[in-house]
Coordinates of C-alpha atoms in Angstrom, one line a residue:
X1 CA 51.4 117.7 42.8
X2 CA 51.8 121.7 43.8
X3 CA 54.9 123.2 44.5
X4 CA 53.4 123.7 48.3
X5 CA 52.3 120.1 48.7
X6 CA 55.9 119.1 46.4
X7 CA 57.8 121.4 49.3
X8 CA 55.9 119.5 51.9
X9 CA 56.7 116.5 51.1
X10 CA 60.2 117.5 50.9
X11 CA 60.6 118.7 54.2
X12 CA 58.6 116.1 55.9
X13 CA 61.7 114.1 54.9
X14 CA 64.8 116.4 55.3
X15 CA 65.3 118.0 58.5
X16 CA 68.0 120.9 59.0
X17 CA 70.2 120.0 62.3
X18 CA 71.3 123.1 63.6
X19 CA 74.0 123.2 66.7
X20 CA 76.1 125.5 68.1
X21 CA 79.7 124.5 68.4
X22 CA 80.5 127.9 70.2
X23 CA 82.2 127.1 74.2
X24 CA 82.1 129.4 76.3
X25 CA 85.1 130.6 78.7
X26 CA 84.4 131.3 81.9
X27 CA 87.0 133.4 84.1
X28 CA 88.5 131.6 87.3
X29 CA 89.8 133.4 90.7
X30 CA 92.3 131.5 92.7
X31 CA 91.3 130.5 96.8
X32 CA 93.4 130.5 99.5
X33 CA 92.0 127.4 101.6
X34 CA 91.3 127.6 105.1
X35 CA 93.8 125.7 107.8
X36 CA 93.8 124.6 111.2
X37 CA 96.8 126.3 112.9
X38 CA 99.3 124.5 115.2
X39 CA 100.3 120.6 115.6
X40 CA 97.8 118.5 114.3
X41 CA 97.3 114.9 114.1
X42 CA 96.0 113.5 110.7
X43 CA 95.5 110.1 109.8
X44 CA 96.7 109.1 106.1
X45 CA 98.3 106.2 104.5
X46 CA 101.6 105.2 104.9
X47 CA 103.9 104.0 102.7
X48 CA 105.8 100.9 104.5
X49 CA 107.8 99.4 101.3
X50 CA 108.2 99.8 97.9
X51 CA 108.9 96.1 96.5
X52 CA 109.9 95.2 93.2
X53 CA 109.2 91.2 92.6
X54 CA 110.1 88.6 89.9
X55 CA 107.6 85.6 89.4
X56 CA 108.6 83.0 87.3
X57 CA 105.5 81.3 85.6
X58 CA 105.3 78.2 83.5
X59 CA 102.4 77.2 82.1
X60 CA 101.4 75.0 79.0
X61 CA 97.9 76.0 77.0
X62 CA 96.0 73.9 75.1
X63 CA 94.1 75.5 72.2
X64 CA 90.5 74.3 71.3
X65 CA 91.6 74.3 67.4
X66 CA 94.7 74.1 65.4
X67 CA 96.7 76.8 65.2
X68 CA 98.1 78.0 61.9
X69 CA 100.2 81.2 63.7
X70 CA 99.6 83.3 66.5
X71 CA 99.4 86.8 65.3
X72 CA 98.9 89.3 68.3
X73 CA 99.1 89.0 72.2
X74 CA 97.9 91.2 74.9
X75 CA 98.4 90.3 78.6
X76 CA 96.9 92.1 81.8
X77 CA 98.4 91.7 85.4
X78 CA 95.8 91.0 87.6
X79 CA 96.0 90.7 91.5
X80 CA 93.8 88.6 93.3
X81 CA 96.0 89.1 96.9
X82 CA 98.2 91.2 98.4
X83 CA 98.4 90.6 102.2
X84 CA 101.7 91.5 105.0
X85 CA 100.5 88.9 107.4
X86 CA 101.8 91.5 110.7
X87 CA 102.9 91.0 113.3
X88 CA 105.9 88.9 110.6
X89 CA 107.2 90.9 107.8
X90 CA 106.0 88.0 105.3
X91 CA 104.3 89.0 102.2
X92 CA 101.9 86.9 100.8
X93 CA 101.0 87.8 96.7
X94 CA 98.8 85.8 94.0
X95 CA 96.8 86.4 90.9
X96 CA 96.9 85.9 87.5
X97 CA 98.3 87.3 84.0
X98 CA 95.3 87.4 81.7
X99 CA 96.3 86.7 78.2
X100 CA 94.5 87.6 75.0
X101 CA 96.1 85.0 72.1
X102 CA 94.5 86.1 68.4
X103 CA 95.9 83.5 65.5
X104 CA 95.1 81.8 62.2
X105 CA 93.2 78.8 61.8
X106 CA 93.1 77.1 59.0
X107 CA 89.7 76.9 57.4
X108 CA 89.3 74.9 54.3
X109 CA 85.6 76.0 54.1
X110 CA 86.9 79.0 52.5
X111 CA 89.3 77.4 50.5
X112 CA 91.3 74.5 50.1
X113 CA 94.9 74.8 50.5
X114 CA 97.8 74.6 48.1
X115 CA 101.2 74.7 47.4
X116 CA 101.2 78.2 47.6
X117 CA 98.4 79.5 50.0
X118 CA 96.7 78.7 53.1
X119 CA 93.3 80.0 53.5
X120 CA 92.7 80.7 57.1
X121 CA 90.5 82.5 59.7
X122 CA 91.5 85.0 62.3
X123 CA 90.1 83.6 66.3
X124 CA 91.2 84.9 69.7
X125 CA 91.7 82.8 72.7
X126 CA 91.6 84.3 76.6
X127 CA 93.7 82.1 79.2
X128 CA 94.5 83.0 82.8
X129 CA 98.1 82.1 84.1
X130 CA 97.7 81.9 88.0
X131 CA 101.1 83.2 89.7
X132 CA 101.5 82.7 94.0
X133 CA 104.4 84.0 96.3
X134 CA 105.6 84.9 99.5
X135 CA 108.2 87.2 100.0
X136 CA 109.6 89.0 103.0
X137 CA 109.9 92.7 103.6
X138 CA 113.5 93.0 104.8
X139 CA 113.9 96.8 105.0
X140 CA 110.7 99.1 105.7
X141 CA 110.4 102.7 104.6
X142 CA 108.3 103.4 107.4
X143 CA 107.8 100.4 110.5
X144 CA 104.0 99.2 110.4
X145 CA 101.5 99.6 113.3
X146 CA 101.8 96.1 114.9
X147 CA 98.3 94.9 115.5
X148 CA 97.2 94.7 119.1
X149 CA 96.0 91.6 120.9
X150 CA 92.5 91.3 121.5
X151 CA 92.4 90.1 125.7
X152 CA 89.5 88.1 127.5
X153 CA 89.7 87.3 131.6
X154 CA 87.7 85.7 133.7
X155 CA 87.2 86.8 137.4
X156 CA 85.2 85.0 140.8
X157 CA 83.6 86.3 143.5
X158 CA 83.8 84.3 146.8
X159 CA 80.8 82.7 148.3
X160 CA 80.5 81.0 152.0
X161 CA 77.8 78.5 152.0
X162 CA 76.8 76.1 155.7
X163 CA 77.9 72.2 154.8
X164 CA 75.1 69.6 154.7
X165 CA 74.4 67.2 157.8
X166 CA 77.6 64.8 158.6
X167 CA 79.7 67.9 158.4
X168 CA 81.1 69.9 161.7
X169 CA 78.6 72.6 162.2
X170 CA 81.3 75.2 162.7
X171 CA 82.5 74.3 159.1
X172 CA 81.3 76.4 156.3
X173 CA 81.9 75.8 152.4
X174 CA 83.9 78.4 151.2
X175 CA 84.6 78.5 147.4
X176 CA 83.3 80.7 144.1
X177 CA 80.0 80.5 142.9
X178 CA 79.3 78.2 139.9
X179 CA 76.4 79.1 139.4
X180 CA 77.9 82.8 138.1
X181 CA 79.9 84.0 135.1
X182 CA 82.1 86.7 135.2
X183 CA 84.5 88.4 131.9
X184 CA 85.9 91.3 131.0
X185 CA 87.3 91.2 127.4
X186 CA 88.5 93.7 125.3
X187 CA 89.2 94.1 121.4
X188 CA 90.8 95.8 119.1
X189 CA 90.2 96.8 115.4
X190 CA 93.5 97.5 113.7
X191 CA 94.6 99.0 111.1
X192 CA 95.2 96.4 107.7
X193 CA 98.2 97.0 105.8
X194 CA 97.5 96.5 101.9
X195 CA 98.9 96.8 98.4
X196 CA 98.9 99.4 95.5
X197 CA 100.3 98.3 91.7
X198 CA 102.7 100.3 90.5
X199 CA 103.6 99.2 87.0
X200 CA 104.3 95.4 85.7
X201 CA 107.0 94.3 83.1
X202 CA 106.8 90.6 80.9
X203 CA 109.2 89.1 79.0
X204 CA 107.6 85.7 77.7
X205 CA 108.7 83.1 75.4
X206 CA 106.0 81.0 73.7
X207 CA 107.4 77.7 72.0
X208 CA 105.0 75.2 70.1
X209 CA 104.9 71.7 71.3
X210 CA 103.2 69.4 68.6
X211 CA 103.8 71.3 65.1
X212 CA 103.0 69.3 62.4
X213 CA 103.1 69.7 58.8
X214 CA 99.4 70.6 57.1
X215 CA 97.3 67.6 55.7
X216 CA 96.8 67.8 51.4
X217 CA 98.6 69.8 49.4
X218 CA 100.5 72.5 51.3
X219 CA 104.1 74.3 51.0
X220 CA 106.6 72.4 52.8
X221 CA 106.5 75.5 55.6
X222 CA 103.5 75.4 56.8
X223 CA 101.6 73.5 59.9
X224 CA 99.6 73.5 63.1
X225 CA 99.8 72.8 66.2
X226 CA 97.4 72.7 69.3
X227 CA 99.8 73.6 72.6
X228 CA 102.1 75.8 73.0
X229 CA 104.9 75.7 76.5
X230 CA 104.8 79.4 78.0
X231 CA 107.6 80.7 79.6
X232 CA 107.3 83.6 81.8
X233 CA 108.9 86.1 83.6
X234 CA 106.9 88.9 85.6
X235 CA 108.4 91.9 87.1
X236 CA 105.7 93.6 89.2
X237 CA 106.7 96.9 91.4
X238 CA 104.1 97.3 94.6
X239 CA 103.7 99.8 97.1
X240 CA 102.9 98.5 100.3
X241 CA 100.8 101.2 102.3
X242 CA 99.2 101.4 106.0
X243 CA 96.7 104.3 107.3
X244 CA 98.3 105.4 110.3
X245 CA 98.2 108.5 112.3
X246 CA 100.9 111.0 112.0
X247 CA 101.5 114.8 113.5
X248 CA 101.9 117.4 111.0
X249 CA 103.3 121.2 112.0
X250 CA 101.1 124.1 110.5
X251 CA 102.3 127.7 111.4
X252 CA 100.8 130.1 109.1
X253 CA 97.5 130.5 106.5
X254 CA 99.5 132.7 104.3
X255 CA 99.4 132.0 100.6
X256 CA 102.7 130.1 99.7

């Protein structure tokens, strides 16, 4: 083979990735936005309470093998519902903690234990705790809109109508008209009060239930078990919030 066809080949194999790791700055001018002058009505959410609320949860899971030790947990506050039913101050608040278990199995296909090791493998199990409450709003940052009633009436118009034969003929039937419908209704679309998460705090206390010791040769510490009791507590902080119109003052465009 030439050199030509020997550097041919070569490159038809080896290719030469070139970049540019160079950024380039780019300059920036600060703007001044534009304003409307005056008092001015804006509508924004509202913050109506700040809540800070401790669910108690206690829940016993069930694992689909035995369970040689539980190595790592990870939890996730989830909420499902946060509703203020208005025109009450009630709160209403569910969901669910969503928690990751990873532990050690004992797998004898690997290698049978003894009386000094147990040969296990490392699974993860994802359970949902489901939490429901109702608590009341007692003090309000700021009072919500109360929701208007939606109204519906019903109105007649007067009809005179002669009386059949057997009737005096000076007598007329004087009544409203069944034969008509009348309604004036109005509604209202108000504004729906809902829930932002702050932050969430657990403190949990996870107890086995049916721990027994391993079958065959095994150190006297060691065992399994299937269910575990899980005791909970859930501190969860929430803002409640309401878009509402407000008035703001603006008396000048100059910068600040």
């Amino acid at each position: 083979m030439t050199d030509s066809h020997k550097d041919l080949h070569k490159g038809a194999n080896h290719y030469d990735c070139k970049g540019s790791s160079t950024i380039n700055s780019c300059k920036n001018q600060p703007v001044t936005p534009s304003v409307s002058i005056g008092k001015i009505f804006t509508k924004v959410p509202v913050v109506l309470a700040e809540l800070d609320l401790q669910i108690n949860i206690n829940e016993t899971i069930t694992f689909p093998e035995p369970v040689l030790e539980i190595k790592d947990i990870k939890k996730r506050v989830i909420l499902t519902q946060c509703r203020l039913l208005l025109p009450t101050h009630k709160l209403f608040v569910k969901g669910f903690v969503r928690k990751n278990i990873q532990y050690a199995s004992p797998c004898h296909e690997i290698e049978h234990s003894t009386h000094q090791s147990v040969a296990s493998d490392l699974h993860s199990y994802t359970v949902d705790l489901p939490f429901d409450c109702v608590t009341e709003i007692k003090d309000f940052l700021s009072m919500p809109v109360m929701p208007k009633l939606n109204d519906r009436q019903e109105f007649d118009f007067g009809v005179s109508k002669s009386l059949p034969s057997g009737y005096p003929e000076k007598d007329q039937l004087l009544s409203s008209d069944i034969s008509q419908f009348h309604q004036e209704s109005s509604q209202f679309y108000n504004e729906l009060a809902y829930c932002e998460l702050v932050s969430s705090k657990i403190i949990e206390w996870d107890e086995a239930l049916d721990r027994l010791p391993l079958h065959g040769p095994a150190s006297f510490y060691e065992g399994c078990f299937t269910k575990i009791e899980e005791k909970m507590v859930l501190d969860v902080r929430l803002k409640v919030l309401q878009d509402q119109q407000i008035r703001v003052a603006s008396t000048t465009n100059d910068p600040c």
